[in-house]
CSV table of C-alpha atoms in Angstrom, one decimal:
chain,number,residue,atom,x,y,z
N,1,UNK,CA,4.0,-32.1,13.9
N,2,UNK,CA,2.6,-33.2,10.4
N,3,UNK,CA,3.8,-31.8,7.1
N,4,UNK,CA,1.1,-30.3,6.7
N,5,UNK,CA,0.0,-28.8,9.7
N,6,UNK,CA,0.2,-24.5,10.9
N,7,UNK,CA,3.3,-23.0,11.7
N,8,UNK,CA,3.3,-21.8,15.2
N,9,UNK,CA,3.7,-18.8,15.8
N,10,UNK,CA,6.5,-17.5,18.6
N,11,UNK,CA,5.0,-16.6,21.4
N,12,UNK,CA,8.3,-13.7,22.3
N,13,UNK,CA,8.1,-13.0,18.6
N,14,UNK,CA,4.4,-12.1,18.8
N,15,UNK,CA,4.4,-10.4,21.6
N,16,UNK,CA,7.6,-7.9,20.2
N,17,UNK,CA,5.5,-7.3,17.1
N,18,UNK,CA,2.8,-6.7,19.4
N,19,UNK,CA,4.6,-4.5,20.8
N,20,UNK,CA,5.9,-2.8,17.6
N,21,UNK,CA,2.7,-2.0,16.7
N,22,UNK,CA,1.1,-0.7,19.5
N,23,UNK,CA,4.2,1.5,19.7
N,24,UNK,CA,3.4,2.9,16.2
N,25,UNK,CA,-0.3,2.9,16.9
N,26,UNK,CA,0.6,4.7,19.6
N,27,UNK,CA,2.5,7.5,17.2
N,28,UNK,CA,0.2,7.9,14.5
N,29,UNK,CA,-2.6,8.6,17.6
N,30,UNK,CA,-0.5,11.3,18.3
N,31,UNK,CA,0.3,12.7,14.8
N,32,UNK,CA,-3.7,12.4,14.0
N,33,UNK,CA,-4.7,14.0,17.2
N,34,UNK,CA,-1.5,17.4,17.0
N,35,UNK,CA,-3.1,17.3,13.6
N,36,UNK,CA,-6.6,17.9,14.6
N,37,UNK,CA,-8.1,14.7,13.5
N,38,UNK,CA,-9.7,12.1,14.7
N,39,UNK,CA,-6.7,8.7,15.0
N,40,UNK,CA,-10.0,6.6,14.0
N,41,UNK,CA,-9.2,8.1,10.4
N,42,UNK,CA,-6.1,6.9,9.7
N,43,UNK,CA,-5.2,3.0,8.4
N,44,UNK,CA,-2.3,1.4,9.1
N,45,UNK,CA,-1.0,-1.3,6.5
N,46,UNK,CA,1.5,-3.4,8.0
N,47,UNK,CA,4.2,-4.1,5.0
N,48,UNK,CA,5.2,-7.5,4.1
N,49,UNK,CA,7.6,-7.8,1.5
N,50,UNK,CA,10.4,-10.0,1.9
N,51,UNK,CA,8.9,-10.9,6.4
N,52,UNK,CA,8.6,-15.3,5.9
N,53,UNK,CA,5.3,-17.0,7.0
N,54,UNK,CA,6.0,-18.4,10.4
N,55,UNK,CA,7.0,-14.2,11.6
N,56,UNK,CA,3.3,-12.8,9.4
N,57,UNK,CA,1.7,-15.9,11.3
N,58,UNK,CA,3.0,-14.6,14.4
N,59,UNK,CA,1.7,-11.0,13.5
N,60,UNK,CA,-1.5,-12.1,12.1
N,61,UNK,CA,-1.6,-13.5,16.0
N,62,UNK,CA,-0.6,-10.3,17.4
N,63,UNK,CA,-3.9,-8.9,15.3
N,64,UNK,CA,-2.5,-8.2,12.2
N,65,UNK,CA,-5.2,-9.3,9.6
N,66,UNK,CA,-3.7,-7.1,6.9
N,67,UNK,CA,-0.1,-6.7,4.5
N,68,UNK,CA,1.1,-4.6,1.8
N,69,UNK,CA,2.8,-6.1,-1.1
N,70,UNK,CA,5.0,-5.3,-3.7
N,71,UNK,CA,5.6,-8.2,-5.9
N,72,UNK,CA,2.8,-10.6,-7.0
N,73,UNK,CA,4.8,-12.9,-7.2
N,74,UNK,CA,5.4,-13.1,-3.3
N,75,UNK,CA,2.2,-11.8,-2.4
N,76,UNK,CA,0.8,-14.6,-4.5
N,77,UNK,CA,3.1,-17.7,-2.7
N,78,UNK,CA,2.1,-16.2,0.6
N,79,UNK,CA,-1.5,-15.5,0.3
N,80,UNK,CA,-1.8,-19.2,-1.2
N,81,UNK,CA,0.8,-20.6,1.9
N,82,UNK,CA,-1.4,-18.5,4.6
N,83,UNK,CA,-4.8,-19.0,2.7
N,84,UNK,CA,-6.0,-20.2,6.0
N,85,UNK,CA,-6.2,-16.6,8.0
N,86,UNK,CA,-8.2,-15.3,5.4
N,87,UNK,CA,-5.4,-12.5,5.4
N,88,UNK,CA,-6.8,-9.4,3.8
N,89,UNK,CA,-4.4,-8.4,1.1
N,90,UNK,CA,-2.5,-5.2,-0.4
N,91,UNK,CA,-0.5,-5.2,-3.4
N,92,UNK,CA,0.4,-2.0,-3.4
N,93,UNK,CA,3.8,-2.3,-6.4
N,94,UNK,CA,4.1,-1.5,-10.1
N,95,UNK,CA,2.3,-3.8,-11.8
N,96,UNK,CA,3.2,-5.8,-15.6
N,97,UNK,CA,0.4,-6.7,-17.2
N,98,UNK,CA,1.0,-9.1,-18.0
N,99,UNK,CA,0.8,-10.4,-14.2
N,100,UNK,CA,-2.8,-9.0,-14.2
N,101,UNK,CA,-4.4,-11.9,-13.9
N,102,UNK,CA,-2.6,-13.0,-11.2
N,103,UNK,CA,-3.8,-10.1,-9.1
N,104,UNK,CA,-7.3,-10.6,-9.3
N,105,UNK,CA,-6.3,-14.3,-8.0
N,106,UNK,CA,-5.6,-13.3,-4.3
N,107,UNK,CA,-5.5,-9.3,-3.9
N,108,UNK,CA,-8.2,-7.3,-2.0
N,109,UNK,CA,-6.6,-3.9,-3.1
N,110,UNK,CA,-4.4,-2.9,-5.7
N,111,UNK,CA,-2.3,1.4,-4.8
N,112,UNK,CA,-0.1,1.3,-7.6
N,113,UNK,CA,-2.2,1.4,-10.7
N,114,UNK,CA,-0.7,4.0,-12.7
N,115,UNK,CA,-1.8,3.5,-16.7
N,116,UNK,CA,-5.1,2.3,-18.4
N,117,UNK,CA,-2.7,-0.4,-20.1
N,118,UNK,CA,-2.8,-1.8,-16.6
N,119,UNK,CA,-6.2,-0.7,-16.4
N,120,UNK,CA,-8.3,-2.4,-18.8
N,121,UNK,CA,-6.3,-6.0,-18.1
N,122,UNK,CA,-7.3,-6.2,-14.2
N,123,UNK,CA,-11.4,-4.7,-15.4
N,124,UNK,CA,-11.4,-7.3,-18.5
N,125,UNK,CA,-10.0,-10.3,-15.4
N,126,UNK,CA,-12.3,-8.5,-12.8
N,127,UNK,CA,-15.3,-8.9,-15.2
N,128,UNK,CA,-14.3,-12.1,-16.1
N,129,UNK,CA,-13.8,-13.6,-13.0
N,130,UNK,CA,-17.1,-11.3,-11.5
N,131,UNK,CA,-15.6,-9.4,-8.7
N,132,UNK,CA,-14.4,-6.2,-8.6
N,133,UNK,CA,-11.1,-4.0,-6.8
N,134,UNK,CA,-10.2,-1.3,-4.8
N,135,UNK,CA,-8.1,0.9,-6.5
N,136,UNK,CA,-5.6,3.8,-5.4
N,137,UNK,CA,-4.0,6.2,-8.2
N,138,UNK,CA,0.0,6.5,-8.0
N,139,UNK,CA,1.0,9.7,-8.1
N,140,UNK,CA,4.9,10.1,-9.0
N,141,UNK,CA,5.1,13.4,-6.6
N,142,UNK,CA,9.0,13.5,-5.9
N,143,UNK,CA,8.8,14.1,-9.9
N,144,UNK,CA,11.8,11.3,-9.1
N,145,UNK,CA,12.5,9.6,-12.7
N,146,UNK,CA,13.2,6.5,-11.4
N,147,UNK,CA,9.9,6.6,-9.5
N,148,UNK,CA,6.8,4.4,-10.8
N,149,UNK,CA,3.5,6.7,-10.6
N,150,UNK,CA,1.2,9.4,-12.4
N,151,UNK,CA,2.8,12.6,-13.3
N,152,UNK,CA,1.3,15.2,-11.6
N,153,UNK,CA,-0.5,17.0,-13.9
N,154,UNK,CA,-1.7,14.1,-16.0
N,155,UNK,CA,-3.4,12.9,-12.9
N,156,UNK,CA,-7.0,14.6,-13.2
N,157,UNK,CA,-7.9,13.3,-17.0
N,158,UNK,CA,-6.3,9.9,-15.7
N,159,UNK,CA,-9.2,9.6,-13.0
N,160,UNK,CA,-11.9,11.2,-15.9
N,161,UNK,CA,-11.0,8.4,-18.2
N,162,UNK,CA,-11.6,5.6,-14.9
N,163,UNK,CA,-15.2,4.9,-15.1
N,164,UNK,CA,-15.3,2.8,-17.6
N,165,UNK,CA,-13.4,0.0,-15.9
N,166,UNK,CA,-16.2,-0.9,-13.9
N,167,UNK,CA,-14.3,-3.9,-11.5
N,168,UNK,CA,-12.7,-1.2,-10.6
N,169,UNK,CA,-13.5,1.0,-7.1
N,170,UNK,CA,-11.4,3.8,-6.8
N,171,UNK,CA,-11.1,4.8,-3.5
N,172,UNK,CA,-8.2,7.7,-3.2
N,173,UNK,CA,-4.4,8.7,-4.6
N,174,UNK,CA,-1.1,6.7,-3.0
N,175,UNK,CA,2.1,8.5,-3.5
N,176,UNK,CA,6.1,7.7,-2.2
N,177,UNK,CA,7.5,10.9,-1.3
N,178,UNK,CA,11.2,12.5,-2.0
N,179,UNK,CA,14.0,9.8,-0.9
N,180,UNK,CA,15.3,13.1,1.5
N,181,UNK,CA,16.5,13.9,4.3
N,182,UNK,CA,14.7,17.3,3.7
N,183,UNK,CA,11.5,17.2,5.8
N,184,UNK,CA,10.0,20.3,3.8
N,185,UNK,CA,10.5,18.5,0.7
N,186,UNK,CA,8.9,15.1,1.5
N,187,UNK,CA,5.6,17.9,3.5
N,188,UNK,CA,5.7,19.3,0.4
N,189,UNK,CA,5.0,16.2,-1.9
N,190,UNK,CA,2.3,14.8,1.1
N,191,UNK,CA,1.1,18.7,0.4
N,192,UNK,CA,0.7,17.8,-3.0
N,193,UNK,CA,-1.2,15.1,-2.9
N,194,UNK,CA,-3.6,16.4,-1.1
N,195,UNK,CA,-3.8,19.0,-4.0
N,196,UNK,CA,-4.8,16.3,-6.1
N,197,UNK,CA,-7.1,14.9,-3.7
N,198,UNK,CA,-9.3,18.5,-3.2
N,199,UNK,CA,-9.7,18.7,-7.5
N,200,UNK,CA,-10.6,14.6,-7.4
N,201,UNK,CA,-13.5,15.3,-5.0
N,202,UNK,CA,-14.7,18.2,-6.9
N,203,UNK,CA,-14.6,16.5,-9.7
N,204,UNK,CA,-16.2,14.1,-8.6
N,205,UNK,CA,-13.8,10.6,-10.3
N,206,UNK,CA,-11.8,9.8,-7.0
N,207,UNK,CA,-13.7,8.5,-4.5
N,208,UNK,CA,-13.6,8.3,-1.0
N,209,UNK,CA,-11.2,10.3,-1.2
N,210,UNK,CA,-8.5,8.6,0.8
N,211,UNK,CA,-5.0,9.1,0.7
N,212,UNK,CA,-2.3,6.9,1.0
N,213,UNK,CA,1.4,7.8,2.1
N,214,UNK,CA,3.7,7.9,4.8
N,215,UNK,CA,5.8,5.2,5.2
N,216,UNK,CA,8.0,4.1,8.4
N,217,UNK,CA,10.6,6.8,8.2
N,218,UNK,CA,8.1,10.0,6.6
N,219,UNK,CA,4.2,8.9,8.7
N,220,UNK,CA,4.2,11.3,11.1
N,221,UNK,CA,4.5,14.1,8.2
N,222,UNK,CA,1.7,12.5,6.1
N,223,UNK,CA,-1.2,12.6,8.3
N,224,UNK,CA,0.2,16.1,9.6
N,225,UNK,CA,-1.0,16.2,5.7
N,226,UNK,CA,-4.0,14.6,5.7
N,227,UNK,CA,-3.2,10.7,5.0
N,228,UNK,CA,-5.8,8.5,5.3
N,229,UNK,CA,-3.7,5.2,5.1
N,230,UNK,CA,0.6,4.6,6.3
N,231,UNK,CA,2.0,1.9,5.1
N,232,UNK,CA,4.8,0.8,7.6
N,233,UNK,CA,7.2,-2.1,7.4
N,234,UNK,CA,10.9,-1.3,8.8
N,235,UNK,CA,9.3,-0.4,12.6
N,236,UNK,CA,7.2,-3.4,13.1
N,237,UNK,CA,9.0,-6.0,11.2
N,238,UNK,CA,12.8,-4.5,11.8
N,239,UNK,CA,15.1,-3.6,9.0
N,240,UNK,CA,15.0,-6.4,5.8
N,241,UNK,CA,17.9,-8.1,4.2
N,242,UNK,CA,17.5,-7.2,1.0
N,243,UNK,CA,17.3,-3.5,0.4
N,244,UNK,CA,14.5,-1.3,-0.6
N,245,UNK,CA,15.9,-0.6,-4.6
N,246,UNK,CA,14.5,-3.9,-5.3
N,247,UNK,CA,11.3,-2.9,-4.4
N,248,UNK,CA,10.9,0.8,-4.1
N,249,UNK,CA,12.9,1.9,-7.0
N,250,UNK,CA,14.9,5.7,-6.3
N,251,UNK,CA,14.7,4.6,-3.0
């Protein structure tokens, strides 16, 4: 193998990831059916933070064509290293305005918009690049001070202000539920998001009205409350060596 040759996925790794994906999809389908929803309404976004390139190539061989990353630098590096695969990259972590140029270079969607300064920076860079970007507005549904996202009572005005940034395509809302074993508290976070989404639909400000919510530990609750995108990492790739606190403040 030459230095420029792509990494050949380990067949056993491919098989394991395929099995994990099938198990998650089965759970998604069951949760949707229990909620009286079509399973086709729920998108599975594999979260690939800290997962090395060789395993991501195995995931691609297992059928994964979109990947969610939290850190801009990590996502940019991976998108460059795996440019031959044509992955759909979703940035799902907090963004500082000085990284907007990097996001425009590789991301197909941004799921953590919570600042008009970031909206302006992205729009300016996107306009210069002659492209647009799908975005979700992040809401701090749990009220935890350590989490990013808009306060719920700020969502209506924020959504109303976004049309001026014409290169941003608002697709819906995103949240991280409360980090707790109290399932009713988690469910209430998701119910709040559904109410905010419904209000945005009435106002015509929330785009497609999608809801990105639910992770490995709570995605079934999220689906019961209307999630259209669940972000799953650990249940697909296993436990990460890096603690969640590096990626999700307060988690």
